[in-house]
Amino acid sequence: MQMKRKSFALNPLEEEQTAFPIIESITELMHKGLGHYHHKGPLQIKSNMVAKDLPELDDHIPDCKTCRYGKQSRKPFPKVTWRASKKLQLIHTYIAGHQIVPSLKGSLYYAAFIDDFTRMCWIFFLKHKSEVARAVLNFKARVENESGCIQTLRSDNGKEYTSEFFNQLCEEAGIHHQLTTPYTPQHNGVSERRNRFILEITKHESWLIDPKTEN
């Protein structure tokens, strides 16, 4: 096969062709669909009968290149930030998007809020980044009605988080707003790791998502 520019071109008119079928087991599909979760997790779910109609899974999965390459991160930064000692004491937040494919209601972004103590995550879908203030108000009303008051909110330096309106919102609500160092996502590691986990599931393995989901 001859090379054209930087790739090989397939000529279907040639007499001799070679095909390599790709066979992927249901165990590998389940592993990818769960965001490359550790294989012991699905096996425990099946053995404990936590979920119904799970397929038969192999005891071991082949070596996953995505796990090896995708989880090779830089050495951790020194721990200079404090950890929350109770729920809602510190909330991490970030916005993900612009997504290529909009949701069924036309949302192109989502705002995530992660409790530092419990690691509970709430997601609000947005059509525009400017809607983040409304998402904060909705999130604040929901969690404070259930569990108490938000004390600290930590985000990056995105314009949607540094606007005068957003700062006024935090000031009126009595929320201490922390901003991480610009261009240093390592300082917002909780949000970055959760964002990677969410996108691995939603973008790569759309077959697991219920098509009836409204958002």
JSON list of C-alpha atoms in Angstrom, two decimals:
[
{"chain": "A", "resi": 1, "resn": "MET", "atom": "CA", "xyz": [0.00, 0.00, 0.00]},
{"chain": "A", "resi": 2, "resn": "GLN", "atom": "CA", "xyz": [1.42, 3.34, -1.05]},
{"chain": "A", "resi": 3, "resn": "MET", "atom": "CA", "xyz": [1.56, 6.31, 1.26]},
{"chain": "A", "resi": 4, "resn": "LYS", "atom": "CA", "xyz": [-0.09, 9.61, 0.35]},
{"chain": "A", "resi": 5, "resn": "ARG", "atom": "CA", "xyz": [1.07, 12.60, 2.35]},
{"chain": "A", "resi": 6, "resn": "LYS", "atom": "CA", "xyz": [1.16, 11.32, 5.93]},
{"chain": "A", "resi": 7, "resn": "SER", "atom": "CA", "xyz": [-1.30, 8.44, 5.67]},
{"chain": "A", "resi": 8, "resn": "PHE", "atom": "CA", "xyz": [-1.94, 5.27, 3.70]},
{"chain": "A", "resi": 9, "resn": "ALA", "atom": "CA", "xyz": [-4.73, 5.38, 1.14]},
{"chain": "A", "resi": 10, "resn": "LEU", "atom": "CA", "xyz": [-6.96, 2.35, 0.59]},
{"chain": "A", "resi": 11, "resn": "ASN", "atom": "CA", "xyz": [-7.60, 1.58, -3.06]},
{"chain": "A", "resi": 12, "resn": "PRO", "atom": "CA", "xyz": [-10.64, -0.73, -3.33]},
{"chain": "A", "resi": 13, "resn": "LEU", "atom": "CA", "xyz": [-9.77, -1.49, -6.97]},
{"chain": "A", "resi": 14, "resn": "GLU", "atom": "CA", "xyz": [-6.68, -3.42, -5.98]},
{"chain": "A", "resi": 15, "resn": "GLU", "atom": "CA", "xyz": [-7.05, -7.18, -6.08]},
{"chain": "A", "resi": 16, "resn": "GLU", "atom": "CA", "xyz": [-5.42, -7.99, -2.75]},
{"chain": "A", "resi": 17, "resn": "GLN", "atom": "CA", "xyz": [-6.86, -6.42, 0.37]},
{"chain": "A", "resi": 18, "resn": "THR", "atom": "CA", "xyz": [-6.35, -7.24, 4.03]},
{"chain": "A", "resi": 19, "resn": "ALA", "atom": "CA", "xyz": [-9.02, -6.78, 6.67]},
{"chain": "A", "resi": 20, "resn": "PHE", "atom": "CA", "xyz": [-8.56, -6.95, 10.42]},
{"chain": "A", "resi": 21, "resn": "PRO", "atom": "CA", "xyz": [-11.85, -7.50, 12.29]},
{"chain": "A", "resi": 22, "resn": "ILE", "atom": "CA", "xyz": [-12.20, -5.86, 15.67]},
{"chain": "A", "resi": 23, "resn": "ILE", "atom": "CA", "xyz": [-14.03, -7.91, 18.29]},
{"chain": "A", "resi": 24, "resn": "GLU", "atom": "CA", "xyz": [-14.81, -6.23, 21.60]},
{"chain": "A", "resi": 25, "resn": "SER", "atom": "CA", "xyz": [-16.32, -8.26, 24.42]},
{"chain": "A", "resi": 26, "resn": "ILE", "atom": "CA", "xyz": [-19.22, -7.12, 26.57]},
{"chain": "A", "resi": 27, "resn": "THR", "atom": "CA", "xyz": [-16.78, -6.99, 29.50]},
{"chain": "A", "resi": 28, "resn": "GLU", "atom": "CA", "xyz": [-14.65, -4.38, 27.70]},
{"chain": "A", "resi": 29, "resn": "LEU", "atom": "CA", "xyz": [-17.76, -2.39, 26.70]},
{"chain": "A", "resi": 30, "resn": "MET", "atom": "CA", "xyz": [-18.99, -2.38, 30.29]},
{"chain": "A", "resi": 31, "resn": "HIS", "atom": "CA", "xyz": [-15.54, -1.28, 31.50]},
{"chain": "A", "resi": 32, "resn": "LYS", "atom": "CA", "xyz": [-15.51, 1.67, 29.09]},
{"chain": "A", "resi": 33, "resn": "GLY", "atom": "CA", "xyz": [-19.15, 2.54, 29.69]},
{"chain": "A", "resi": 34, "resn": "LEU", "atom": "CA", "xyz": [-18.51, 2.92, 33.41]},
{"chain": "A", "resi": 35, "resn": "GLY", "atom": "CA", "xyz": [-15.74, 5.45, 32.76]},
{"chain": "A", "resi": 36, "resn": "HIS", "atom": "CA", "xyz": [-12.93, 2.84, 32.95]},
{"chain": "A", "resi": 37, "resn": "TYR", "atom": "CA", "xyz": [-13.95, 1.97, 36.48]},
{"chain": "A", "resi": 38, "resn": "HIS", "atom": "CA", "xyz": [-11.97, -0.74, 38.27]},
{"chain": "A", "resi": 39, "resn": "HIS", "atom": "CA", "xyz": [-13.16, -4.17, 37.07]},
{"chain": "A", "resi": 40, "resn": "LYS", "atom": "CA", "xyz": [-13.76, -5.45, 40.61]},
{"chain": "A", "resi": 41, "resn": "GLY", "atom": "CA", "xyz": [-16.64, -2.97, 40.95]},
{"chain": "A", "resi": 42, "resn": "PRO", "atom": "CA", "xyz": [-18.94, -4.49, 38.27]},
{"chain": "A", "resi": 43, "resn": "LEU", "atom": "CA", "xyz": [-18.03, -8.00, 39.48]},
{"chain": "A", "resi": 44, "resn": "GLN", "atom": "CA", "xyz": [-19.09, -7.10, 43.04]},
{"chain": "A", "resi": 45, "resn": "ILE", "atom": "CA", "xyz": [-22.31, -5.53, 41.75]},
{"chain": "A", "resi": 46, "resn": "LYS", "atom": "CA", "xyz": [-23.14, -8.72, 39.88]},
{"chain": "A", "resi": 47, "resn": "SER", "atom": "CA", "xyz": [-22.15, -11.11, 42.72]},
{"chain": "A", "resi": 48, "resn": "ASN", "atom": "CA", "xyz": [-24.15, -9.12, 45.28]},
{"chain": "A", "resi": 49, "resn": "MET", "atom": "CA", "xyz": [-27.11, -8.84, 42.87]},
{"chain": "A", "resi": 50, "resn": "VAL", "atom": "CA", "xyz": [-27.28, -5.05, 43.31]},
{"chain": "A", "resi": 51, "resn": "ALA", "atom": "CA", "xyz": [-28.46, -4.53, 39.71]},
{"chain": "A", "resi": 52, "resn": "LYS", "atom": "CA", "xyz": [-30.69, -6.62, 37.49]},
{"chain": "A", "resi": 53, "resn": "ASP", "atom": "CA", "xyz": [-30.04, -8.07, 34.01]},
{"chain": "A", "resi": 54, "resn": "LEU", "atom": "CA", "xyz": [-26.28, -7.55, 34.06]},
{"chain": "A", "resi": 55, "resn": "PRO", "atom": "CA", "xyz": [-24.49, -9.50, 31.30]},
{"chain": "A", "resi": 56, "resn": "GLU", "atom": "CA", "xyz": [-22.01, -12.26, 32.01]},
{"chain": "A", "resi": 57, "resn": "LEU", "atom": "CA", "xyz": [-18.65, -10.67, 32.76]},
{"chain": "A", "resi": 58, "resn": "ASP", "atom": "CA", "xyz": [-15.20, -12.22, 32.52]},
{"chain": "A", "resi": 59, "resn": "ASP", "atom": "CA", "xyz": [-13.11, -12.43, 35.67]},
{"chain": "A", "resi": 60, "resn": "HIS", "atom": "CA", "xyz": [-10.37, -10.40, 33.98]},
{"chain": "A", "resi": 61, "resn": "ILE", "atom": "CA", "xyz": [-10.26, -7.82, 31.18]},
{"chain": "A", "resi": 62, "resn": "PRO", "atom": "CA", "xyz": [-7.50, -7.37, 28.60]},
{"chain": "A", "resi": 63, "resn": "ASP", "atom": "CA", "xyz": [-4.92, -4.69, 29.15]},
{"chain": "A", "resi": 64, "resn": "CYS", "atom": "CA", "xyz": [-6.71, -1.35, 28.66]},
{"chain": "A", "resi": 65, "resn": "LYS", "atom": "CA", "xyz": [-4.51, 1.19, 26.86]},
{"chain": "A", "resi": 66, "resn": "THR", "atom": "CA", "xyz": [-6.85, 4.04, 27.77]},
{"chain": "A", "resi": 67, "resn": "CYS", "atom": "CA", "xyz": [-6.37, 3.29, 31.46]},
{"chain": "A", "resi": 68, "resn": "ARG", "atom": "CA", "xyz": [-2.60, 3.19, 31.08]},
{"chain": "A", "resi": 69, "resn": "TYR", "atom": "CA", "xyz": [-2.21, 6.35, 29.00]},
{"chain": "A", "resi": 70, "resn": "GLY", "atom": "CA", "xyz": [-5.19, 8.39, 30.18]},
{"chain": "A", "resi": 71, "resn": "LYS", "atom": "CA", "xyz": [-4.39, 8.05, 33.86]},
{"chain": "A", "resi": 72, "resn": "GLN", "atom": "CA", "xyz": [-0.73, 8.99, 33.58]},
{"chain": "A", "resi": 73, "resn": "SER", "atom": "CA", "xyz": [-0.82, 12.33, 35.38]},
{"chain": "A", "resi": 74, "resn": "ARG", "atom": "CA", "xyz": [1.84, 14.73, 36.52]},
{"chain": "A", "resi": 75, "resn": "LYS", "atom": "CA", "xyz": [3.33, 14.44, 39.96]},
{"chain": "A", "resi": 76, "resn": "PRO", "atom": "CA", "xyz": [0.98, 15.87, 42.57]},
{"chain": "A", "resi": 77, "resn": "PHE", "atom": "CA", "xyz": [1.36, 19.43, 43.73]},
{"chain": "A", "resi": 78, "resn": "PRO", "atom": "CA", "xyz": [2.10, 20.04, 47.42]},
{"chain": "A", "resi": 79, "resn": "LYS", "atom": "CA", "xyz": [-1.08, 20.06, 49.48]},
{"chain": "A", "resi": 80, "resn": "VAL", "atom": "CA", "xyz": [-1.50, 23.71, 50.42]},
{"chain": "A", "resi": 81, "resn": "THR", "atom": "CA", "xyz": [-5.29, 23.87, 50.62]},
{"chain": "A", "resi": 82, "resn": "TRP", "atom": "CA", "xyz": [-7.44, 22.72, 53.51]},
{"chain": "A", "resi": 83, "resn": "ARG", "atom": "CA", "xyz": [-10.02, 19.96, 53.42]},
{"chain": "A", "resi": 84, "resn": "ALA", "atom": "CA", "xyz": [-13.57, 20.38, 54.64]},
{"chain": "A", "resi": 85, "resn": "SER", "atom": "CA", "xyz": [-14.50, 18.73, 57.94]},
{"chain": "A", "resi": 86, "resn": "LYS", "atom": "CA", "xyz": [-18.26, 18.79, 57.37]},
{"chain": "A", "resi": 87, "resn": "LYS", "atom": "CA", "xyz": [-20.69, 18.91, 54.46]},
{"chain": "A", "resi": 88, "resn": "LEU", "atom": "CA", "xyz": [-21.27, 22.15, 52.55]},
{"chain": "A", "resi": 89, "resn": "GLN", "atom": "CA", "xyz": [-18.23, 23.72, 54.22]},
{"chain": "A", "resi": 90, "resn": "LEU", "atom": "CA", "xyz": [-16.46, 23.82, 50.83]},
{"chain": "A", "resi": 91, "resn": "ILE", "atom": "CA", "xyz": [-18.04, 23.43, 47.39]},
{"chain": "A", "resi": 92, "resn": "HIS", "atom": "CA", "xyz": [-15.97, 22.96, 44.23]},
{"chain": "A", "resi": 93, "resn": "THR", "atom": "CA", "xyz": [-17.54, 24.16, 41.01]},
{"chain": "A", "resi": 94, "resn": "TYR", "atom": "CA", "xyz": [-16.67, 24.31, 37.31]},
{"chain": "A", "resi": 95, "resn": "ILE", "atom": "CA", "xyz": [-18.35, 24.63, 33.92]},
{"chain": "A", "resi": 96, "resn": "ALA", "atom": "CA", "xyz": [-17.79, 22.12, 31.11]},
{"chain": "A", "resi": 97, "resn": "GLY", "atom": "CA", "xyz": [-18.49, 22.87, 27.45]},
{"chain": "A", "resi": 98, "resn": "HIS", "atom": "CA", "xyz": [-19.05, 24.01, 24.74]},
{"chain": "A", "resi": 99, "resn": "GLN", "atom": "CA", "xyz": [-20.25, 20.47, 23.86]},
{"chain": "A", "resi": 100, "resn": "ILE", "atom": "CA", "xyz": [-20.33, 19.46, 20.20]},
{"chain": "A", "resi": 101, "resn": "VAL", "atom": "CA", "xyz": [-23.74, 17.79, 20.41]},
{"chain": "A", "resi": 102, "resn": "PRO", "atom": "CA", "xyz": [-26.46, 19.67, 22.35]},
{"chain": "A", "resi": 103, "resn": "SER", "atom": "CA", "xyz": [-28.78, 17.90, 24.77]},
{"chain": "A", "resi": 104, "resn": "LEU", "atom": "CA", "xyz": [-32.43, 17.22, 23.97]},
{"chain": "A", "resi": 105, "resn": "LYS", "atom": "CA", "xyz": [-33.32, 20.62, 25.47]},
{"chain": "A", "resi": 106, "resn": "GLY", "atom": "CA", "xyz": [-30.52, 22.43, 23.67]},
{"chain": "A", "resi": 107, "resn": "SER", "atom": "CA", "xyz": [-28.02, 22.69, 26.53]},
{"chain": "A", "resi": 108, "resn": "LEU", "atom": "CA", "xyz": [-24.37, 23.03, 25.50]},
{"chain": "A", "resi": 109, "resn": "TYR", "atom": "CA", "xyz": [-22.78, 23.41, 28.94]},
{"chain": "A", "resi": 110, "resn": "TYR", "atom": "CA", "xyz": [-23.17, 21.99, 32.41]},
{"chain": "A", "resi": 111, "resn": "ALA", "atom": "CA", "xyz": [-22.19, 23.35, 35.80]},
{"chain": "A", "resi": 112, "resn": "ALA", "atom": "CA", "xyz": [-21.04, 20.86, 38.41]},
{"chain": "A", "resi": 113, "resn": "PHE", "atom": "CA", "xyz": [-20.97, 21.41, 42.17]},
{"chain": "A", "resi": 114, "resn": "ILE", "atom": "CA", "xyz": [-18.96, 18.97, 44.31]},
{"chain": "A", "resi": 115, "resn": "ASP", "atom": "CA", "xyz": [-19.04, 18.84, 48.08]},
{"chain": "A", "resi": 116, "resn": "ASP", "atom": "CA", "xyz": [-15.47, 18.58, 49.36]},
{"chain": "A", "resi": 117, "resn": "PHE", "atom": "CA", "xyz": [-16.39, 16.49, 52.40]},
{"chain": "A", "resi": 118, "resn": "THR", "atom": "CA", "xyz": [-18.84, 13.93, 50.97]},
{"chain": "A", "resi": 119, "resn": "ARG", "atom": "CA", "xyz": [-17.82, 14.19, 47.27]},
{"chain": "A", "resi": 120, "resn": "MET", "atom": "CA", "xyz": [-21.51, 14.40, 46.40]},
{"chain": "A", "resi": 121, "resn": "CYS", "atom": "CA", "xyz": [-21.92, 15.94, 42.93]},
{"chain": "A", "resi": 122, "resn": "TRP", "atom": "CA", "xyz": [-24.81, 17.99, 41.53]},
{"chain": "A", "resi": 123, "resn": "ILE", "atom": "CA", "xyz": [-25.06, 18.85, 37.81]},
{"chain": "A", "resi": 124, "resn": "PHE", "atom": "CA", "xyz": [-27.09, 21.69, 36.26]},
{"chain": "A", "resi": 125, "resn": "PHE", "atom": "CA", "xyz": [-27.44, 21.96, 32.48]},
{"chain": "A", "resi": 126, "resn": "LEU", "atom": "CA", "xyz": [-26.93, 25.36, 30.86]},
{"chain": "A", "resi": 127, "resn": "LYS", "atom": "CA", "xyz": [-27.54, 26.77, 27.41]},
{"chain": "A", "resi": 128, "resn": "HIS", "atom": "CA", "xyz": [-25.08, 29.63, 28.01]},
{"chain": "A", "resi": 129, "resn": "LYS", "atom": "CA", "xyz": [-22.22, 30.15, 30.43]},
{"chain": "A", "resi": 130, "resn": "SER", "atom": "CA", "xyz": [-23.89, 33.29, 31.69]},
{"chain": "A", "resi": 131, "resn": "GLU", "atom": "CA", "xyz": [-26.56, 31.12, 33.33]},
{"chain": "A", "resi": 132, "resn": "VAL", "atom": "CA", "xyz": [-24.11, 29.92, 36.00]},
{"chain": "A", "resi": 133, "resn": "ALA", "atom": "CA", "xyz": [-25.38, 32.49, 38.53]},
{"chain": "A", "resi": 134, "resn": "ARG", "atom": "CA", "xyz": [-28.91, 31.11, 38.22]},
{"chain": "A", "resi": 135, "resn": "ALA", "atom": "CA", "xyz": [-27.51, 27.60, 38.63]},
{"chain": "A", "resi": 136, "resn": "VAL", "atom": "CA", "xyz": [-25.74, 28.66, 41.85]},
{"chain": "A", "resi": 137, "resn": "LEU", "atom": "CA", "xyz": [-28.99, 30.10, 43.23]},
{"chain": "A", "resi": 138, "resn": "ASN", "atom": "CA", "xyz": [-30.89, 26.91, 42.38]},
{"chain": "A", "resi": 139, "resn": "PHE", "atom": "CA", "xyz": [-28.16, 24.75, 43.88]},
{"chain": "A", "resi": 140, "resn": "LYS", "atom": "CA", "xyz": [-27.98, 26.91, 46.99]},
{"chain": "A", "resi": 141, "resn": "ALA", "atom": "CA", "xyz": [-31.75, 26.76, 47.54]},
{"chain": "A", "resi": 142, "resn": "ARG", "atom": "CA", "xyz": [-31.83, 23.00, 47.10]},
{"chain": "A", "resi": 143, "resn": "VAL", "atom": "CA", "xyz": [-28.95, 21.95, 49.35]},
{"chain": "A", "resi": 144, "resn": "GLU", "atom": "CA", "xyz": [-29.59, 24.52, 52.08]},
{"chain": "A", "resi": 145, "resn": "ASN", "atom": "CA", "xyz": [-33.17, 23.35, 52.31]},
{"chain": "A", "resi": 146, "resn": "GLU", "atom": "CA", "xyz": [-31.90, 19.81, 52.85]},
{"chain": "A", "resi": 147, "resn": "SER", "atom": "CA", "xyz": [-28.62, 20.08, 54.75]},
{"chain": "A", "resi": 148, "resn": "GLY", "atom": "CA", "xyz": [-27.57, 23.58, 55.83]},
{"chain": "A", "resi": 149, "resn": "CYS", "atom": "CA", "xyz": [-25.71, 26.63, 54.55]},
{"chain": "A", "resi": 150, "resn": "ILE", "atom": "CA", "xyz": [-22.92, 26.84, 51.97]},
{"chain": "A", "resi": 151, "resn": "GLN", "atom": "CA", "xyz": [-19.83, 28.47, 53.46]},
{"chain": "A", "resi": 152, "resn": "THR", "atom": "CA", "xyz": [-17.15, 28.48, 50.74]},
{"chain": "A", "resi": 153, "resn": "LEU", "atom": "CA", "xyz": [-17.28, 28.15, 46.94]},
{"chain": "A", "resi": 154, "resn": "ARG", "atom": "CA", "xyz": [-14.10, 27.36, 45.02]},
{"chain": "A", "resi": 155, "resn": "SER", "atom": "CA", "xyz": [-13.82, 27.88, 41.25]},
{"chain": "A", "resi": 156, "resn": "ASP", "atom": "CA", "xyz": [-11.36, 28.76, 38.51]},
{"chain": "A", "resi": 157, "resn": "ASN", "atom": "CA", "xyz": [-10.94, 32.27, 37.07]},
{"chain": "A", "resi": 158, "resn": "GLY", "atom": "CA", "xyz": [-13.49, 31.91, 34.28]},
{"chain": "A", "resi": 159, "resn": "LYS", "atom": "CA", "xyz": [-15.28, 35.15, 33.40]},
{"chain": "A", "resi": 160, "resn": "GLU", "atom": "CA", "xyz": [-18.59, 33.63, 34.43]},
{"chain": "A", "resi": 161, "resn": "TYR", "atom": "CA", "xyz": [-17.20, 33.31, 37.98]},
{"chain": "A", "resi": 162, "resn": "THR", "atom": "CA", "xyz": [-15.47, 36.68, 38.18]},
{"chain": "A", "resi": 163, "resn": "SER", "atom": "CA", "xyz": [-18.26, 38.94, 36.95]},
{"chain": "A", "resi": 164, "resn": "GLU", "atom": "CA", "xyz": [-19.58, 41.72, 39.14]},
{"chain": "A", "resi": 165, "resn": "PHE", "atom": "CA", "xyz": [-23.01, 40.10, 39.26]},
{"chain": "A", "resi": 166, "resn": "PHE", "atom": "CA", "xyz": [-21.58, 36.77, 40.47]},
{"chain": "A", "resi": 167, "resn": "ASN", "atom": "CA", "xyz": [-19.44, 38.46, 43.12]},
{"chain": "A", "resi": 168, "resn": "GLN", "atom": "CA", "xyz": [-22.48, 40.40, 44.33]},
{"chain": "A", "resi": 169, "resn": "LEU", "atom": "CA", "xyz": [-24.47, 37.17, 44.48]},
{"chain": "A", "resi": 170, "resn": "CYS", "atom": "CA", "xyz": [-21.85, 35.52, 46.73]},
{"chain": "A", "resi": 171, "resn": "GLU", "atom": "CA", "xyz": [-21.58, 38.61, 48.90]},
{"chain": "A", "resi": 172, "resn": "GLU", "atom": "CA", "xyz": [-25.34, 38.83, 49.47]},
{"chain": "A", "resi": 173, "resn": "ALA", "atom": "CA", "xyz": [-25.54, 35.12, 50.23]},
{"chain": "A", "resi": 174, "resn": "GLY", "atom": "CA", "xyz": [-22.62, 35.28, 52.65]},
{"chain": "A", "resi": 175, "resn": "ILE", "atom": "CA", "xyz": [-20.57, 32.79, 50.60]},
{"chain": "A", "resi": 176, "resn": "HIS", "atom": "CA", "xyz": [-16.78, 33.07, 50.65]},
{"chain": "A", "resi": 177, "resn": "HIS", "atom": "CA", "xyz": [-15.63, 32.75, 47.02]},
{"chain": "A", "resi": 178, "resn": "GLN", "atom": "CA", "xyz": [-12.17, 31.23, 46.47]},
{"chain": "A", "resi": 179, "resn": "LEU", "atom": "CA", "xyz": [-10.41, 31.51, 43.10]},
{"chain": "A", "resi": 180, "resn": "THR", "atom": "CA", "xyz": [-7.63, 29.15, 42.10]},
{"chain": "A", "resi": 181, "resn": "THR", "atom": "CA", "xyz": [-4.40, 30.34, 40.47]},
{"chain": "A", "resi": 182, "resn": "PRO", "atom": "CA", "xyz": [-4.93, 31.15, 36.76]},
{"chain": "A", "resi": 183, "resn": "TYR", "atom": "CA", "xyz": [-3.78, 28.46, 34.29]},
{"chain": "A", "resi": 184, "resn": "THR", "atom": "CA", "xyz": [-3.17, 26.03, 37.16]},
{"chain": "A", "resi": 185, "resn": "PRO", "atom": "CA", "xyz": [-5.87, 23.33, 36.99]},
{"chain": "A", "resi": 186, "resn": "GLN", "atom": "CA", "xyz": [-3.90, 21.30, 39.55]},
{"chain": "A", "resi": 187, "resn": "HIS", "atom": "CA", "xyz": [-5.20, 23.65, 42.24]},
{"chain": "A", "resi": 188, "resn": "ASN", "atom": "CA", "xyz": [-8.73, 22.64, 41.30]},
{"chain": "A", "resi": 189, "resn": "GLY", "atom": "CA", "xyz": [-8.04, 18.91, 41.22]},
{"chain": "A", "resi": 190, "resn": "VAL", "atom": "CA", "xyz": [-11.38, 17.78, 42.65]},
{"chain": "A", "resi": 191, "resn": "SER", "atom": "CA", "xyz": [-13.29, 19.47, 39.83]},
{"chain": "A", "resi": 192, "resn": "GLU", "atom": "CA", "xyz": [-10.85, 18.40, 37.12]},
{"chain": "A", "resi": 193, "resn": "ARG", "atom": "CA", "xyz": [-10.95, 14.73, 38.11]},
{"chain": "A", "resi": 194, "resn": "ARG", "atom": "CA", "xyz": [-14.74, 14.70, 38.30]},
{"chain": "A", "resi": 195, "resn": "ASN", "atom": "CA", "xyz": [-14.99, 16.45, 34.92]},
{"chain": "A", "resi": 196, "resn": "ARG", "atom": "CA", "xyz": [-12.74, 13.81, 33.33]},
{"chain": "A", "resi": 197, "resn": "PHE", "atom": "CA", "xyz": [-14.84, 11.02, 34.82]},
{"chain": "A", "resi": 198, "resn": "ILE", "atom": "CA", "xyz": [-18.13, 12.53, 33.60]},
{"chain": "A", "resi": 199, "resn": "LEU", "atom": "CA", "xyz": [-16.89, 13.17, 30.06]},
{"chain": "A", "resi": 200, "resn": "GLU", "atom": "CA", "xyz": [-15.42, 9.68, 29.74]},
{"chain": "A", "resi": 201, "resn": "ILE", "atom": "CA", "xyz": [-18.89, 8.28, 30.33]},
{"chain": "A", "resi": 202, "resn": "THR", "atom": "CA", "xyz": [-21.09, 10.75, 28.45]},
{"chain": "A", "resi": 203, "resn": "LYS", "atom": "CA", "xyz": [-18.99, 11.43, 25.35]},
{"chain": "A", "resi": 204, "resn": "HIS", "atom": "CA", "xyz": [-17.35, 8.06, 24.71]},
{"chain": "A", "resi": 205, "resn": "GLU", "atom": "CA", "xyz": [-20.06, 5.65, 25.80]},
{"chain": "A", "resi": 206, "resn": "SER", "atom": "CA", "xyz": [-23.37, 7.22, 24.80]},
{"chain": "A", "resi": 207, "resn": "TRP", "atom": "CA", "xyz": [-24.94, 3.76, 24.56]},
{"chain": "A", "resi": 208, "resn": "LEU", "atom": "CA", "xyz": [-25.33, 3.71, 28.34]},
{"chain": "A", "resi": 209, "resn": "ILE", "atom": "CA", "xyz": [-27.35, 6.93, 28.47]},
{"chain": "A", "resi": 210, "resn": "ASP", "atom": "CA", "xyz": [-31.12, 6.60, 28.59]},
{"chain": "A", "resi": 211, "resn": "PRO", "atom": "CA", "xyz": [-32.51, 8.25, 25.43]},
{"chain": "A", "resi": 212, "resn": "LYS", "atom": "CA", "xyz": [-35.55, 9.37, 27.46]},
{"chain": "A", "resi": 213, "resn": "THR", "atom": "CA", "xyz": [-33.43, 11.67, 29.63]},
{"chain": "A", "resi": 214, "resn": "GLU", "atom": "CA", "xyz": [-34.99, 15.12, 29.39]},
{"chain": "A", "resi": 215, "resn": "ASN", "atom": "CA", "xyz": [-31.83, 17.23, 29.91]}
]
